[in-house]
Short mmCIF file of C-alpha atoms in Angstrom, two decimals:
data_model
loop_
_atom_site.label_atom_id
_atom_site.label_comp_id
_atom_site.label_asym_id
_atom_site.label_seq_id
_atom_site.Cartn_x
_atom_site.Cartn_y
_atom_site.Cartn_z
CA GLU A 1 -0.05 0.01 0.00
CA ARG A 2 2.80 2.46 0.84
CA ALA A 3 4.57 1.68 -2.40
CA ILE A 4 1.39 2.36 -4.39
CA ALA A 5 0.78 5.71 -2.55
CA GLU A 6 4.37 6.77 -3.25
CA PHE A 7 4.02 5.76 -6.89
CA ASP A 8 0.93 7.89 -7.10
CA GLN A 9 3.00 10.75 -5.54
CA LEU A 10 5.57 10.18 -8.28
CA LEU A 11 2.93 10.49 -10.96
CA SER A 12 1.48 13.67 -9.42
CA THR A 13 4.66 15.51 -8.44
CA GLY A 14 7.12 14.06 -10.99
CA TYR A 15 9.62 12.77 -8.42
CA LEU A 16 10.34 10.79 -5.28
CA ASP A 17 13.00 12.05 -2.95
CA ASN A 18 14.86 9.95 -0.37
CA ILE A 19 12.09 7.44 0.42
CA GLU A 20 13.31 4.77 2.83
CA TYR A 21 12.09 1.16 2.85
CA GLU A 22 12.81 -1.58 5.32
CA THR A 23 12.62 -5.17 4.24
CA ILE A 24 13.90 -8.58 5.19
CA LYS A 25 16.50 -10.37 3.08
CA SER A 26 16.28 -14.11 2.25
CA ASP A 27 18.82 -14.81 5.05
CA GLY A 28 16.44 -13.10 7.60
CA SER A 29 18.54 -9.98 8.15
CA GLN A 30 17.10 -6.44 7.80
CA LEU A 31 17.76 -4.40 4.70
CA PHE A 32 17.24 -0.68 4.55
CA ILE A 33 16.97 0.97 1.05
CA ASN A 34 16.84 4.60 0.06
CA VAL A 35 14.86 5.18 -3.15
CA ASN A 36 14.72 8.22 -5.45
CA GLY A 37 12.65 8.38 -8.56
CA ALA A 38 11.75 10.66 -11.43
CA LEU A 39 9.00 10.64 -14.03
CA LEU A 40 10.25 10.81 -17.58
CA LYS A 41 8.09 12.82 -20.06
CA ASP A 42 8.14 13.34 -23.78
CA SER A 43 8.20 16.75 -25.53
CA SER A 44 4.38 17.08 -25.13
CA ASN A 45 4.73 16.48 -21.38
CA LYS A 46 3.20 13.01 -21.42
CA PRO A 47 4.68 10.37 -19.11
CA ILE A 48 6.81 7.89 -21.05
CA GLY A 49 8.68 6.18 -18.23
CA VAL A 50 10.02 6.19 -14.73
CA ILE A 51 13.67 6.04 -13.55
CA PHE A 52 14.46 4.87 -10.06
CA SER A 53 17.72 4.66 -8.07
CA ALA A 54 18.12 2.66 -4.86
CA TRP A 55 20.94 2.48 -2.35
CA ASP A 56 21.51 0.02 0.42
CA ILE A 57 21.67 2.19 3.57
CA THR A 58 21.65 -0.66 6.10
CA SER A 59 25.08 0.41 7.42
CA VAL A 60 23.80 4.02 7.86
CA HIS A 61 20.94 2.73 10.07
CA SER A 62 23.31 0.59 12.07
CA THR A 63 25.58 3.59 12.59
CA GLN A 64 22.62 5.69 13.66
CA LYS A 65 21.62 3.05 16.28
CA GLU A 66 25.22 3.03 17.57
CA LEU A 67 25.23 6.80 17.77
CA ILE A 68 21.97 6.85 19.67
CA SER A 69 23.40 4.29 22.10
CA SER A 70 26.62 6.21 22.37
CA ARG A 71 24.73 9.47 22.98
CA SER A 72 22.73 7.86 25.81
CA LEU A 73 25.94 6.57 27.36
CA LEU A 74 27.55 10.01 26.91
CA GLU A 75 24.65 11.79 28.57
CA HIS A 76 24.88 9.44 31.56
CA THR A 77 28.66 9.97 31.77
CA VAL A 78 28.25 13.76 31.52
CA LYS A 79 25.85 13.73 34.48
CA GLU A 80 28.37 11.81 36.54
CA ARG A 81 31.23 14.14 35.53
CA THR A 82 29.22 17.22 36.23
CA ALA A 83 28.65 16.10 39.82
CA GLU A 84 32.33 15.47 40.21
CA LEU A 85 33.23 18.85 38.73
CA GLU A 86 30.96 20.64 41.19
CA LYS A 87 33.16 19.23 43.98
CA THR A 88 36.39 20.44 42.26
CA ASN A 89 35.68 24.12 41.58
CA GLU A 90 39.30 25.18 42.03
CA LYS A 91 40.41 22.78 39.23
CA LEU A 92 37.71 24.18 37.03
CA LYS A 93 38.97 27.75 37.62
CA HIS A 94 42.45 26.61 36.54
CA PHE A 95 40.99 24.91 33.41
CA ILE A 96 39.11 28.11 32.50
CA ASN A 97 42.27 30.14 32.70
CA SER A 98 44.07 27.59 30.55
CA HIS A 99 41.25 27.57 28.15
CA ARG A 100 41.28 31.36 27.90
CA GLN A 101 44.98 31.23 27.03
CA ALA A 102 44.32 28.56 24.34
CA GLU A 103 41.48 30.64 22.97
CA TYR A 104 43.66 33.70 22.86
CA LEU A 105 46.30 31.73 20.92
CA THR A 106 43.71 30.16 18.68
CA ASN A 107 42.33 33.61 17.81
CA ILE A 108 45.76 34.85 16.94
CA ILE A 109 46.33 31.86 14.68
CA TYR A 110 42.88 32.24 13.15
CA ASP A 111 43.37 35.94 12.46
CA LEU A 112 46.78 35.16 10.97
CA ALA A 113 45.31 32.48 8.68
CA LEU A 114 42.61 34.88 7.48
CA ALA A 115 45.04 37.71 6.89
CA LEU A 116 47.45 35.37 4.98
CA CYS A 117 44.60 34.22 2.75
CA ILE A 118 44.04 37.75 1.51
CA SER A 119 47.66 38.82 1.60
CA SER A 120 48.87 39.68 -1.85
CA ASN A 121 52.64 39.72 -1.40
CA LEU A 122 55.48 38.08 0.51
CA ASN A 123 56.34 41.19 2.59
CA ASP A 124 52.79 41.43 3.98
CA ALA A 125 52.78 37.74 4.72
CA LEU A 126 56.14 37.93 6.57
CA ARG A 127 54.99 41.00 8.55
CA LEU A 128 51.79 39.22 9.56
CA THR A 129 53.63 36.11 10.55
CA VAL A 130 56.24 37.95 12.68
CA ASP A 131 53.52 40.05 14.35
CA ALA A 132 51.53 36.85 15.25
CA ALA A 133 54.74 35.19 16.55
CA ILE A 134 55.48 38.18 18.75
CA LEU A 135 51.90 38.17 20.17
CA VAL A 136 52.01 34.42 20.83
CA SER A 137 55.52 34.38 22.39
CA LYS A 138 54.99 37.69 24.23
CA MET A 139 58.46 38.66 23.18
CA ASP A 140 59.26 42.23 22.22
CA CYS A 141 60.83 41.47 18.79
CA GLY A 142 61.09 38.83 16.13
CA SER A 143 62.49 38.08 12.75
CA ILE A 144 62.28 35.81 9.69
CA TYR A 145 65.18 34.43 7.81
CA LEU A 146 65.06 32.79 4.36
CA TRP A 147 67.58 30.51 2.73
CA ASP A 148 69.29 31.88 -0.37
CA GLU A 149 70.14 28.79 -2.38
CA GLN A 150 72.49 30.70 -4.77
CA GLU A 151 74.61 32.28 -2.03
CA LYS A 152 74.15 29.36 0.43
CA MET A 153 73.15 31.80 3.19
CA LEU A 154 70.37 32.50 5.61
CA ASN A 155 69.29 36.11 5.15
CA LEU A 156 67.19 38.31 7.43
CA VAL A 157 64.27 39.27 5.23
CA PHE A 158 61.87 40.72 7.82
CA GLN A 159 62.14 41.91 11.38
CA ARG A 160 60.11 43.75 13.96
CA GLY A 161 61.52 45.50 17.05
CA HIS A 162 65.22 44.70 16.69
CA ILE A 163 67.80 47.31 17.42
CA PRO A 164 70.11 48.40 14.59
CA GLU A 165 73.15 46.63 16.21
CA PHE A 166 71.34 43.29 16.13
CA ILE A 167 70.33 43.75 12.52
CA ASN A 168 73.95 44.58 11.58
CA GLN A 169 75.35 41.71 13.41
CA TYR A 170 72.86 39.00 12.59
CA SER A 171 71.43 39.84 9.14
CA HIS A 172 73.28 36.99 7.36
CA PHE A 173 74.51 33.54 8.33
CA ASN A 174 76.80 31.34 6.22
CA SER A 175 75.87 27.66 5.54
CA ASP A 176 78.41 26.36 8.10
CA SER A 177 77.42 28.68 10.98
CA TYR A 178 75.98 27.37 14.22
CA PHE A 179 72.77 29.37 13.69
CA THR A 180 72.22 27.87 10.23
CA ASN A 181 72.86 24.35 11.48
CA MET A 182 70.38 24.78 14.28
CA VAL A 183 67.79 26.16 11.88
CA PHE A 184 68.18 23.19 9.53
CA ALA A 185 68.05 20.84 12.49
CA LEU A 186 64.65 22.37 13.38
CA LYS A 187 65.80 23.52 16.78
CA PRO A 188 64.50 26.92 17.96
CA ILE A 189 67.00 29.48 19.13
CA TYR A 190 66.12 31.84 21.95
CA SER A 191 68.67 34.26 23.18
CA SER A 192 69.24 37.67 24.65
CA PHE A 193 71.12 40.28 22.72
CA ASN A 194 73.33 42.62 24.75
#
């Protein structure tokens, strides 16, 4: 009866969209099918045929049942955890402060990603990156070096906040310098400049 009603719907509307059927296979297991259909018409708008597509969505139904079960278990677990958290308010305050710091860093990274997406040149991208790194590290200055393959040197290409003496002394590094070796070993270098 349902199939006849849906076929009548197909004839009146011209389509069937995401109709689900449940049936039993010959081995006794359940089978769920998603059916879509469209009425084919000739140039004078008379029906000349029907086209159907069907997909086995049994695994989707199984997954949905698992999700419902998992959600029920999760809700129960959340209630238990909430009761425990009410007893540990000081730990919660610490978590909130940590979360605020993580949110602050995430916002900086997000803002940097957005700005880099619309940046039209390398200098802007380098400036944005250094500014973000300074915000994250809470340092008062920062710089970016790029490798010059022809000259086999690391060259200072952008800096923010460095004093002229630093720039003069550390604007270039040869391929065999300690600084260059540390950079290629992916080891960060933090130091004070006096």
